[in-house]
Coordinates of C-alpha atoms in Angstrom, one line a residue:
Chain A
M157 CA -19.8 -1.3 40.2
S158 CA -18.2 1.6 42.0
L159 CA -14.8 2.9 41.0
A160 CA -13.7 3.3 44.7
G161 CA -14.5 -0.1 45.7
T162 CA -13.2 -2.4 42.8
P163 CA -9.4 -2.5 42.4
L164 CA -8.7 -2.2 38.9
S165 CA -6.6 -4.8 37.3
P166 CA -3.2 -3.8 36.0
Q167 CA -3.7 -5.6 32.8
R168 CA -6.8 -3.6 32.0
R169 CA -4.7 -0.4 33.0
R170 CA -2.0 -1.6 30.6
F171 CA -4.3 -2.3 27.7
L172 CA -6.0 1.1 28.0
Q173 CA -2.8 2.8 28.2
D174 CA -1.5 1.0 25.1
S175 CA -4.5 1.6 23.1
A176 CA -4.5 5.3 23.9
R177 CA -0.8 5.4 23.0
A178 CA -1.5 3.7 19.6
A179 CA -4.6 5.8 18.9
G180 CA -2.6 9.0 19.7
G181 CA 0.2 8.0 17.4
C182 CA -2.2 7.2 14.7
A183 CA -4.0 10.4 15.1
V184 CA -0.7 12.3 14.6
A185 CA 0.4 10.3 11.7
G186 CA -3.1 10.3 10.2
S187 CA -3.1 14.1 10.2
L188 CA 0.1 14.2 8.2
L189 CA -1.2 11.7 5.9
A190 CA -4.5 13.6 5.4
W191 CA -2.4 16.9 4.8
L192 CA -0.5 14.9 2.2
A193 CA -3.8 13.9 0.5
R194 CA -4.9 17.4 0.5
D195 CA -1.8 18.5 -1.1
A196 CA -2.1 15.7 -3.7
R197 CA -5.2 17.4 -5.1
A198 CA -3.5 20.5 -6.2
L199 CA -3.0 19.6 -9.8
P200 CA -0.8 22.2 -11.6
A201 CA -2.6 24.0 -14.4
E202 CA -0.2 22.8 -17.1
A203 CA -0.7 19.1 -16.1
L204 CA -3.5 17.6 -18.0
R205 CA -5.2 14.3 -17.2
P206 CA -5.8 11.5 -19.9
P207 CA -9.0 11.6 -21.6
G208 CA -12.0 10.4 -19.6
A209 CA -10.2 11.1 -16.4
L210 CA -12.7 11.6 -13.6
P211 CA -12.8 14.9 -11.8
E212 CA -9.6 15.4 -9.8
E213 CA -11.0 14.5 -6.4
A214 CA -12.6 11.4 -7.7
F215 CA -9.7 10.6 -9.8
L216 CA -7.5 10.1 -6.7
S217 CA -10.1 7.8 -5.1
A218 CA -10.0 5.9 -8.4
C219 CA -6.4 5.8 -9.8
I220 CA -4.2 3.0 -8.4
R221 CA -1.1 4.3 -10.3
C222 CA -0.4 1.3 -12.1
G223 CA 0.6 3.0 -15.3
L224 CA -1.3 0.7 -17.8
C225 CA -2.6 3.7 -19.4
V226 CA 0.8 5.0 -20.0
R227 CA 1.9 1.7 -21.7
D228 CA -1.0 1.7 -24.0
C229 CA -0.5 5.3 -25.2
P230 CA 0.9 4.9 -28.7
Y231 CA 2.4 8.4 -28.8
D232 CA 4.1 8.4 -25.4
T233 CA 1.9 11.3 -24.6
L234 CA 1.2 10.2 -21.0
K235 CA 3.6 9.9 -18.2
L236 CA 3.6 9.0 -14.5
A237 CA 4.5 11.6 -12.2
E238 CA 7.7 11.0 -10.4
L239 CA 8.2 11.7 -6.7
G240 CA 9.7 15.2 -6.1
V241 CA 10.1 15.8 -9.7
D242 CA 6.6 16.6 -11.0
A243 CA 4.1 18.7 -9.0
V244 CA 1.3 16.0 -9.8
A245 CA 0.2 13.3 -7.3
T246 CA 3.1 10.9 -7.5
G247 CA 2.5 8.0 -9.8
T248 CA -0.6 9.4 -11.4
P249 CA -0.7 9.7 -15.2
Y250 CA -0.6 13.2 -16.8
F251 CA 0.6 15.0 -20.0
T252 CA 2.0 18.4 -20.7
A253 CA 0.4 19.7 -23.9
R254 CA 3.4 21.8 -25.0
N255 CA 5.6 18.7 -24.8
V256 CA 3.5 15.9 -26.3
P257 CA -0.2 16.7 -26.9
C258 CA -2.8 14.0 -27.1
E259 CA -3.4 12.6 -30.6
M260 CA -7.0 11.7 -29.8
C261 CA -6.9 8.0 -30.8
D262 CA -10.2 6.7 -32.1
D263 CA -10.1 3.7 -29.9
I264 CA -8.9 5.7 -26.9
P265 CA -6.4 2.9 -25.8
C266 CA -5.6 4.6 -22.5
V267 CA -9.4 4.4 -21.3
A268 CA -9.5 0.8 -22.6
A269 CA -6.5 -0.1 -20.5
C270 CA -7.7 1.6 -17.3
P271 CA -8.6 -1.4 -14.8
T272 CA -10.4 0.7 -12.2
G273 CA -12.5 3.2 -14.1
A274 CA -10.4 6.2 -13.1
L275 CA -10.5 7.0 -16.9
D276 CA -14.3 6.6 -17.4
P277 CA -15.0 3.6 -19.8
G278 CA -18.3 5.4 -20.7
L279 CA -16.2 7.7 -23.0
D280 CA -16.5 6.0 -26.4
N281 CA -16.0 8.9 -28.6
I282 CA -12.9 10.8 -28.3
D283 CA -14.4 14.0 -29.5
D284 CA -16.4 14.1 -26.3
A285 CA -13.2 14.1 -24.2
K286 CA -12.7 17.0 -21.8
M287 CA -9.0 17.2 -20.9
G288 CA -9.2 20.9 -20.6
V289 CA -10.2 23.9 -22.8
A290 CA -7.8 25.8 -25.1
V291 CA -7.6 29.5 -24.4
L292 CA -5.9 32.1 -26.5
V293 CA -4.2 33.7 -23.6
D294 CA -1.8 36.3 -25.3
Q295 CA -3.6 38.4 -27.8
E296 CA -0.6 40.8 -27.7
N297 CA 1.7 38.3 -29.0
C298 CA -0.7 35.9 -31.3
L299 CA 0.5 36.6 -34.9
N300 CA -3.2 36.5 -36.1
F301 CA -4.0 39.4 -33.7
Q302 CA -1.1 41.4 -35.4
G303 CA -3.2 40.8 -38.7
L304 CA -0.8 38.0 -40.0
R305 CA -2.0 34.8 -41.4
C306 CA -0.3 32.2 -39.1
D307 CA -3.5 30.0 -38.4
V308 CA -1.2 27.1 -37.2
C309 CA -3.5 26.5 -34.2
Y310 CA -6.5 26.4 -36.3
R311 CA -4.9 24.2 -39.1
V312 CA -3.7 21.5 -36.4
C313 CA -6.9 21.4 -34.6
P314 CA -8.4 17.8 -34.8
V315 CA -11.9 19.2 -34.6
I316 CA -11.1 22.1 -37.1
D317 CA -13.8 24.5 -37.8
E318 CA -15.6 23.3 -34.8
A319 CA -13.4 23.7 -31.8
I320 CA -11.4 26.4 -33.3
T321 CA -12.8 28.8 -36.0
L322 CA -11.2 31.9 -37.6
E323 CA -13.5 35.0 -37.0
V324 CA -12.9 37.8 -39.3
S325 CA -12.8 41.2 -38.0
H326 CA -11.5 44.6 -39.1
D327 CA -7.9 45.4 -38.9
A328 CA -7.8 48.9 -37.3
R329 CA -4.2 49.1 -37.6
S330 CA -3.8 48.9 -41.4
G331 CA -7.3 50.3 -41.9
H332 CA -8.0 48.2 -44.9
H333 CA -7.2 44.6 -44.0
A334 CA -9.0 41.8 -42.1
M335 CA -7.8 40.0 -39.0
F336 CA -8.6 36.2 -38.8
I337 CA -9.0 35.6 -35.1
P338 CA -8.6 32.0 -33.8
T339 CA -11.7 31.5 -31.6
V340 CA -12.1 28.6 -29.5
H341 CA -15.6 26.9 -28.9
S342 CA -15.5 25.1 -25.4
D343 CA -18.3 22.8 -26.3
R344 CA -16.2 21.3 -29.1
C345 CA -12.7 21.6 -27.6
T346 CA -11.4 18.4 -26.2
G347 CA -8.3 20.1 -24.6
C348 CA -6.0 17.6 -26.7
G349 CA -3.3 20.4 -26.8
M350 CA -2.5 20.1 -30.4
C351 CA -2.8 24.0 -30.8
E352 CA -0.7 24.6 -27.8
K353 CA 2.1 22.2 -29.1
S354 CA 2.0 23.7 -32.5
C355 CA 2.0 27.5 -31.6
V356 CA 5.0 29.0 -33.5
L357 CA 5.9 31.4 -30.7
P358 CA 8.6 30.5 -28.4
E359 CA 6.0 30.6 -25.6
A360 CA 2.6 29.4 -26.8
A361 CA 0.1 32.1 -27.1
I362 CA -2.8 29.5 -26.9
K363 CA -2.7 27.1 -24.0
V364 CA -4.8 24.4 -22.7
L365 CA -6.1 25.2 -19.3
P366 CA -8.2 23.1 -17.0
E367 CA -11.9 23.9 -17.3
R368 CA -12.0 25.6 -13.9
L369 CA -9.4 28.1 -15.0
A370 CA -10.4 28.5 -18.6
R371 CA -14.1 29.2 -18.1
G372 CA -16.4 31.3 -16.2
S373 CA -20.1 30.0 -15.5
A374 CA -23.4 31.9 -15.6
A375 CA -25.6 31.7 -12.6
D376 CA -28.5 29.2 -12.8
H377 CA -31.2 31.9 -12.4
Y378 CA -29.9 34.1 -15.3
R379 CA -32.4 34.4 -18.2
K380 CA -31.8 36.0 -21.4
G381 CA -34.8 38.2 -22.2
W382 CA -34.5 37.7 -26.0
E383 CA -34.4 34.0 -25.7
E384 CA -37.4 33.8 -23.3
K385 CA -39.2 36.1 -25.6
E386 CA -38.4 33.9 -28.7
A387 CA -39.4 30.9 -26.8
H388 CA -42.7 32.4 -25.8
G389 CA -43.5 33.7 -29.2
G390 CA -44.1 37.3 -28.1
P391 CA -43.5 39.7 -25.1
L392 CA -43.8 37.8 -21.7
V393 CA -45.8 40.9 -20.2
D394 CA -48.9 41.9 -21.9
G395 CA -49.6 45.6 -22.7
L396 CA -45.8 46.6 -22.9
I397 CA -45.4 49.4 -25.5
D398 CA -42.4 48.8 -27.9
L399 CA -40.8 52.0 -28.3
P400 CA -38.6 52.7 -31.2
D401 CA -35.0 52.2 -30.7
R402 CA -32.8 55.2 -30.9
L403 CA -30.3 54.3 -33.4
P404 CA -27.6 56.6 -34.8
G405 CA -28.6 58.2 -38.0
P406 CA -30.4 61.1 -39.7
G407 CA -33.3 62.3 -37.5
T408 CA -31.9 61.5 -34.3
D409 CA -30.3 63.7 -31.7
N410 CA -26.9 62.0 -32.1
L411 CA -24.6 64.8 -33.2
A412 CA -21.8 62.2 -34.1
T413 CA -24.0 61.0 -37.1
P414 CA -24.4 62.7 -40.2
G415 CA -27.8 64.6 -40.3
G416 CA -27.8 64.5 -36.5
F417 CA -29.4 67.5 -34.8
A418 CA -28.8 69.5 -31.6
P419 CA -31.1 68.6 -28.8
T420 CA -33.7 71.1 -28.1
Y421 CA -32.7 71.6 -24.5
D422 CA -29.5 73.0 -23.1
L423 CA -27.1 70.6 -21.5
P424 CA -25.5 72.1 -18.3
G425 CA -21.8 73.2 -19.1
V426 CA -22.4 73.1 -22.7
G427 CA -22.1 76.5 -24.4
Q428 CA -24.4 76.6 -27.4
Chain B
M224 CA 20.5 -22.2 26.6
S225 CA 23.6 -23.8 24.8
A226 CA 26.8 -22.2 24.9
R227 CA 26.5 -22.4 21.0
T228 CA 24.5 -19.3 21.2
H229 CA 27.6 -17.4 21.1
M230 CA 28.8 -19.0 17.8
P231 CA 28.1 -16.7 14.7
V232 CA 24.6 -17.3 13.5
G233 CA 24.2 -19.9 11.1
R234 CA 28.0 -21.1 11.4
E235 CA 26.7 -24.9 12.4
A236 CA 24.1 -24.9 9.5
I237 CA 26.9 -24.1 7.0
E238 CA 29.2 -26.6 8.6
T239 CA 26.6 -29.4 8.5
K240 CA 24.7 -28.5 5.4
G241 CA 27.1 -26.7 3.3
W242 CA 26.9 -22.8 2.3
I243 CA 24.3 -23.6 -0.5
G244 CA 22.2 -25.9 2.0
A245 CA 22.2 -23.3 4.7
H246 CA 21.1 -20.5 2.2
R247 CA 18.6 -22.3 0.1
Y248 CA 15.5 -20.5 0.7
L249 CA 17.4 -17.2 1.0
L250 CA 18.8 -17.7 -2.4
L251 CA 15.4 -18.9 -3.8
R252 CA 13.8 -15.9 -2.2
R253 CA 16.2 -13.5 -3.9
T254 CA 15.7 -15.2 -7.1
S255 CA 12.0 -14.9 -6.9
Q256 CA 12.4 -11.1 -5.8
L257 CA 14.5 -10.5 -8.9
L258 CA 12.2 -12.7 -11.2
F259 CA 9.2 -10.5 -10.3
L260 CA 11.1 -7.4 -10.8
V261 CA 12.6 -8.5 -14.0
L262 CA 9.0 -9.8 -15.5
F263 CA 8.1 -6.1 -15.1
L264 CA 11.2 -4.7 -16.4
L265 CA 11.5 -6.7 -19.5
G266 CA 8.8 -4.6 -21.2
P267 CA 10.2 -1.2 -20.6
W268 CA 13.9 -2.3 -21.0
F269 CA 13.9 -4.7 -23.8
G270 CA 10.5 -4.5 -25.4
I271 CA 9.4 -8.2 -24.3
W272 CA 5.9 -7.4 -22.9
I273 CA 5.1 -10.2 -20.7
V274 CA 3.8 -8.1 -18.0
Q275 CA 2.5 -4.5 -18.0
G276 CA 1.9 -2.1 -15.2
T277 CA 3.1 -2.3 -11.6
L278 CA 2.6 -4.2 -8.5
A279 CA -0.3 -2.0 -7.8
G280 CA -2.2 -3.1 -11.1
S281 CA -0.8 -5.2 -14.0
L282 CA -1.7 -7.0 -17.1
T283 CA 0.2 -10.3 -17.8
L284 CA 0.3 -11.5 -21.4
G285 CA -2.8 -9.3 -22.3
V286 CA -5.1 -11.4 -20.5
L287 CA -4.3 -11.8 -16.8
P288 CA -5.4 -8.7 -14.6
L289 CA -3.9 -8.6 -11.3
T290 CA -4.6 -5.8 -8.7
D291 CA -3.3 -5.0 -5.2
P292 CA -6.2 -5.7 -3.1
F293 CA -5.1 -3.4 -0.1
I294 CA -5.1 -0.5 -2.8
A295 CA -8.5 -1.6 -4.2
L296 CA -9.8 -1.6 -0.7
Q297 CA -8.6 1.8 -0.1
S298 CA -10.2 2.9 -3.4
I299 CA -13.5 1.4 -2.1
V300 CA -13.3 3.1 1.1
A301 CA -12.4 6.5 -0.5
G302 CA -15.7 6.3 -2.4
H303 CA -14.9 4.6 -5.8
W304 CA -16.2 1.3 -6.9
P305 CA -13.6 -0.1 -9.2
E306 CA -14.5 -1.5 -12.6
L307 CA -14.7 -5.2 -12.9
T308 CA -11.2 -5.7 -14.2
A309 CA -9.5 -4.3 -11.0
L310 CA -12.1 -6.3 -8.8
I311 CA -11.3 -9.5 -10.6
G312 CA -7.6 -8.9 -10.5
G313 CA -7.9 -7.9 -6.7
L314 CA -9.8 -11.3 -6.1
I315 CA -7.2 -13.3 -7.9
V316 CA -4.3 -12.0 -5.7
L317 CA -6.6 -12.4 -2.7
V318 CA -7.2 -16.0 -3.2
A319 CA -3.5 -16.8 -4.2
Y320 CA -2.3 -15.1 -1.1
A321 CA -5.0 -16.8 1.1
L322 CA -3.8 -20.0 0.2
I323 CA 0.0 -19.7 0.3
G324 CA 0.2 -17.2 3.0
G325 CA -0.5 -13.5 2.7
R326 CA 3.0 -12.5 3.9
V327 CA 4.6 -14.5 1.1
Y328 CA 4.2 -11.3 -0.6
C329 CA 6.5 -9.6 1.8
S330 CA 9.3 -12.0 1.6
W331 CA 9.1 -13.3 -1.8
V332 CA 7.9 -10.5 -4.1
C333 CA 8.1 -7.1 -2.3
P334 CA 11.0 -4.9 -3.5
I335 CA 11.5 -3.3 -0.2
N336 CA 12.3 -6.5 1.5
P337 CA 15.8 -6.7 0.1
V338 CA 16.4 -3.1 1.4
T339 CA 15.3 -3.9 4.9
D340 CA 17.1 -7.3 4.8
A341 CA 20.3 -5.5 3.8
A342 CA 19.7 -2.9 6.7
N343 CA 19.2 -5.6 9.2
W344 CA 22.4 -7.6 8.0
L345 CA 24.5 -4.5 8.6
H346 CA 22.6 -3.9 11.8
R347 CA 23.7 -7.2 13.0
R348 CA 27.2 -6.9 11.8
L349 CA 27.4 -3.6 13.6
D350 CA 26.0 -5.3 16.7
L351 CA 23.7 -2.1 17.1
P352 CA 21.1 -2.1 19.9
K353 CA 17.6 -2.9 18.7
G354 CA 16.2 0.4 19.3
W355 CA 12.7 1.5 19.2
Q356 CA 10.5 -1.5 19.3
P357 CA 6.8 -0.5 19.2
K358 CA 4.2 -3.4 19.5
R359 CA 3.8 -5.6 16.5
S360 CA 0.3 -4.6 16.7
T361 CA 1.3 -1.1 15.7
R362 CA 1.0 -2.2 11.9
L363 CA -2.7 -2.9 12.5
W364 CA -3.3 0.5 13.9
V365 CA -1.5 1.9 10.8
L366 CA -3.6 -0.1 8.6
A367 CA -6.8 1.1 10.4
M368 CA -5.6 4.7 10.2
V369 CA -4.8 4.4 6.5
L370 CA -8.3 3.3 5.8
V371 CA -9.9 6.0 8.0
V372 CA -7.8 8.6 6.3
S373 CA -8.8 7.1 2.8
G374 CA -12.4 7.4 3.8
L375 CA -12.1 11.0 5.3
T376 CA -10.1 12.5 2.4
G377 CA -11.4 10.5 -0.5
V378 CA -7.9 9.7 -1.7
I379 CA -6.0 6.2 -1.8
A380 CA -4.1 7.5 1.1
W381 CA -1.3 4.9 1.6
E382 CA -0.3 5.2 -2.2
L383 CA 0.9 8.9 -1.2
I384 CA 3.8 7.3 0.7
N385 CA 3.9 3.6 0.0
P386 CA 7.5 2.9 -0.5
I387 CA 6.7 -0.6 -2.1
T388 CA 4.8 0.7 -5.1
M389 CA 6.9 3.8 -5.2
L390 CA 10.1 1.9 -5.6
H391 CA 8.6 -0.7 -8.0
R392 CA 7.2 2.2 -10.1
G393 CA 10.4 4.1 -9.8
L394 CA 12.3 1.2 -11.3
I395 CA 9.8 0.7 -14.2
F396 CA 8.7 4.3 -14.9
G397 CA 11.2 6.7 -13.5
A398 CA 12.2 7.1 -9.9
G399 CA 12.6 10.9 -9.1
F400 CA 13.4 11.1 -5.5
V401 CA 12.2 7.5 -4.7
W402 CA 15.8 6.7 -3.7
A403 CA 15.7 9.1 -0.9
M404 CA 12.6 7.4 0.5
V405 CA 14.4 3.9 0.1
A406 CA 17.3 5.3 1.9
A407 CA 15.2 6.7 4.6
I408 CA 13.8 3.2 5.4
F409 CA 17.2 1.6 5.3
V410 CA 18.4 4.1 7.8
F411 CA 15.4 3.8 10.0
D412 CA 15.7 0.0 10.1
L413 CA 19.6 0.2 10.5
F414 CA 19.8 2.7 13.3
V415 CA 16.2 3.5 14.7
A416 CA 14.3 0.3 14.9
R417 CA 15.5 -3.4 14.3
H418 CA 13.0 -4.8 11.6
G419 CA 11.2 -1.5 12.2
W420 CA 9.5 -0.9 8.9
C421 CA 8.4 -4.5 7.8
G422 CA 8.1 -5.7 11.2
H423 CA 6.1 -2.9 13.0
I424 CA 4.9 -0.2 10.7
C425 CA 4.0 -1.4 7.2
P426 CA 0.2 -1.5 6.8
V427 CA 0.7 -3.5 3.5
G428 CA 2.4 -6.4 5.4
A429 CA -0.3 -6.3 8.1
F430 CA -3.1 -6.3 5.3
Y431 CA -1.4 -9.3 3.6
G432 CA -0.9 -11.0 7.1
L433 CA -4.7 -10.8 7.7
I434 CA -5.5 -12.1 4.1
G435 CA -3.3 -15.2 4.9
I436 CA -4.6 -15.7 8.5
K437 CA -5.9 -19.2 7.5
S438 CA -3.3 -20.0 4.7
L439 CA -2.4 -23.7 3.9
L440 CA 1.3 -23.3 3.4
R441 CA 3.0 -23.2 6.8
V442 CA 6.4 -23.7 8.5
S443 CA 6.2 -26.5 11.2
A444 CA 8.8 -27.2 13.9
A445 CA 7.9 -30.8 13.1
N446 CA 11.5 -31.9 14.5
R447 CA 11.2 -29.8 17.5
T448 CA 12.4 -32.5 19.8
A449 CA 15.9 -32.3 18.1
C450 CA 16.2 -28.5 19.0
D451 CA 19.5 -27.8 20.7
D452 CA 18.6 -24.3 21.8
C453 CA 21.2 -22.7 19.6
M454 CA 18.9 -19.8 19.0
D455 CA 19.8 -19.2 15.4
C456 CA 16.3 -19.4 14.2
Y457 CA 15.4 -16.5 16.6
A458 CA 18.3 -14.5 15.3
V459 CA 17.3 -14.7 11.7
C460 CA 13.5 -14.6 12.0
P461 CA 12.3 -11.1 11.1
E462 CA 9.1 -11.9 13.2
N463 CA 10.8 -14.1 15.9
Q464 CA 7.8 -13.8 18.3
I465 CA 6.1 -16.4 16.3
I466 CA 8.6 -19.2 16.8
S467 CA 8.1 -20.0 20.5
P468 CA 4.6 -21.3 20.5
A469 CA 5.6 -23.9 17.8
L470 CA 9.2 -24.6 18.9
K471 CA 8.7 -24.6 22.7
G472 CA 5.1 -25.7 22.9
K473 CA 4.2 -28.3 25.3
P474 CA 4.2 -31.8 23.7
E475 CA 0.4 -31.9 23.1
T476 CA 0.7 -28.4 21.3
T477 CA 0.9 -28.0 17.5
P478 CA 4.3 -27.7 16.0
L479 CA 2.9 -25.4 13.2
I480 CA 3.7 -21.8 13.0
L481 CA 0.2 -20.4 12.6
S482 CA 0.7 -16.8 13.2
P483 CA -0.3 -14.6 10.3
D484 CA 2.9 -12.6 10.9
C485 CA 5.1 -15.5 9.5
T486 CA 6.2 -14.5 6.0
N487 CA 7.2 -18.2 5.1
C488 CA 10.7 -16.7 4.2
G489 CA 12.1 -20.1 5.2
R490 CA 15.2 -18.7 7.0
C491 CA 14.6 -20.8 10.0
I492 CA 14.7 -23.8 7.8
D493 CA 18.0 -22.8 6.2
V494 CA 19.7 -21.7 9.5
C495 CA 18.9 -24.9 11.6
A496 CA 21.6 -27.3 11.5
V497 CA 19.4 -30.0 13.1
D498 CA 16.6 -29.4 10.6
V499 CA 13.8 -28.8 13.1
F500 CA 11.7 -26.8 10.7
T501 CA 10.1 -27.8 7.4
F502 CA 7.5 -26.4 5.0
T503 CA 4.2 -28.2 5.3
H504 CA 0.5 -27.5 5.2
R505 CA -1.6 -26.3 8.1
F506 CA -3.3 -29.7 8.8
D507 CA 0.1 -31.4 9.1
D508 CA 0.5 -31.2 13.0
H509 CA 2.8 -34.2 13.1
V510 CA 5.8 -34.0 15.6
A511 CA 8.6 -36.1 15.2
A512 CA 9.1 -38.6 18.1
P513 CA 12.0 -38.0 20.3
S514 CA 13.5 -41.4 19.4
D515 CA 13.6 -40.3 15.7
P516 CA 17.2 -40.3 14.7
V517 CA 19.0 -37.2 15.3
P518 CA 22.4 -37.2 13.5
A519 CA 24.0 -34.3 15.2
P520 CA 25.0 -34.9 18.8
N521 CA 27.6 -37.3 18.3
R522 CA 29.6 -35.0 15.8
R523 CA 29.0 -31.9 17.9
A524 CA 30.7 -33.4 21.0
A525 CA 33.8 -33.3 19.3
R526 CA 33.7 -29.6 18.4
P527 CA 35.3 -27.0 20.7
I528 CA 32.8 -24.8 22.4

């Protein structure tokens, strides 16, 4: 069929024009919608998802924004984001630890209520939840870092002595006291936010952050020599001579230690 | 065309059937819309938990799960296979609307319907031009676009702007700026496009229309031989392109309104003084014979035109 020889029907022309118009309009509208979708993924750091929530990208493909988790939350921790008020994707559930933290119910009613699996039903032990990780973000204002015994974040932690421990260290300011440093252990912290809620300061010194902000990560290829050696039961390379470690103390050339002696060679610029 | 075209829409029906008779389905529809809203609001407002959740997904009496199948479909396209509860809920809704007509959702349940109906009422009162009228198929394009965007972005795309669930959720959980969105739709339908949102754009309506493409419950112009061409049904019908094939079809054609665009709102039944239309099922293509008694003509002759 040659184009020149066949008169094209006006209906066909009309159909093609209409289709092109509709497709063009949809391309424009669809781009705007996709832009909104990209925007929706930007979850503010202080907004925490309920326990068992899928990672944010998967969550937005799974959550139908029905609010059943909110209804079954006995402590009114969860709320649905309101249009234009909360910077969270509209209608999705979240909580702000400083307002109402998660009470970590044993039966996890929010997960049980979720009809779609946006809150993973595989989560059967609330201690395995990962809503975020608590970080002691402000050492300058934390009372325990001043050498005081506030300890509130430690005391309220539902996983006390595992998710938060108090690590003793020397208080250099007074010279003869100890500091009890609240220390979060990310493998046990559920991100419930009890510590942030309870921090006695006007602005909490300990905050629950999403894991991506709270933690770094080691590269996959990193190996710790001492662990490898331990696992191997000896040096990994045969014939290595284990030289004595140069520790401070008598008999070493460390002048700062008692009994240290001057090196036998002259250091440039040091008049001796 | 009869000179009665120039009478106010629905005047004759009110004169023959009384105001209640001429607004029966409208009143029933408003009651139904209110009922569905109140069912969801009883819990948060009065602590009577019959229904929990929203139109997107709900749990009735602790046992009956319901899910919006369009949202579930977007979720699947976006790459998430919902848990069984949501799938069962979606299936129940799907089957129900497949039987009674998909767009029954639009006119009997959807909370945006009173908004666009109000906009259209004012639009008519102000005698405004019908404005931008994209093709009725536009909503199908929008539907396809929403599914494509959901697939590409991995986000349930229409829920980012869906005014239906936003308004419904807003009433139940707290509205934020949802009112601005509702006002925008009102203004759009009032000034920009007659029946613009529900009739041309909304992909939810398009989806439910497709669900109910073979639905049982149908409006039939069974008494079409009595039609006196007053055009009132065309004036009140939000999808009036669907009337002609049934009402003005040749004698051997079906009087059933078989278009999936029909929302089964029943306004045509209300507004017809000679009772041309009736609710029936899709296999009842009975047409009343021309000799059937038509009570109207004698009384009409006396009426000044």
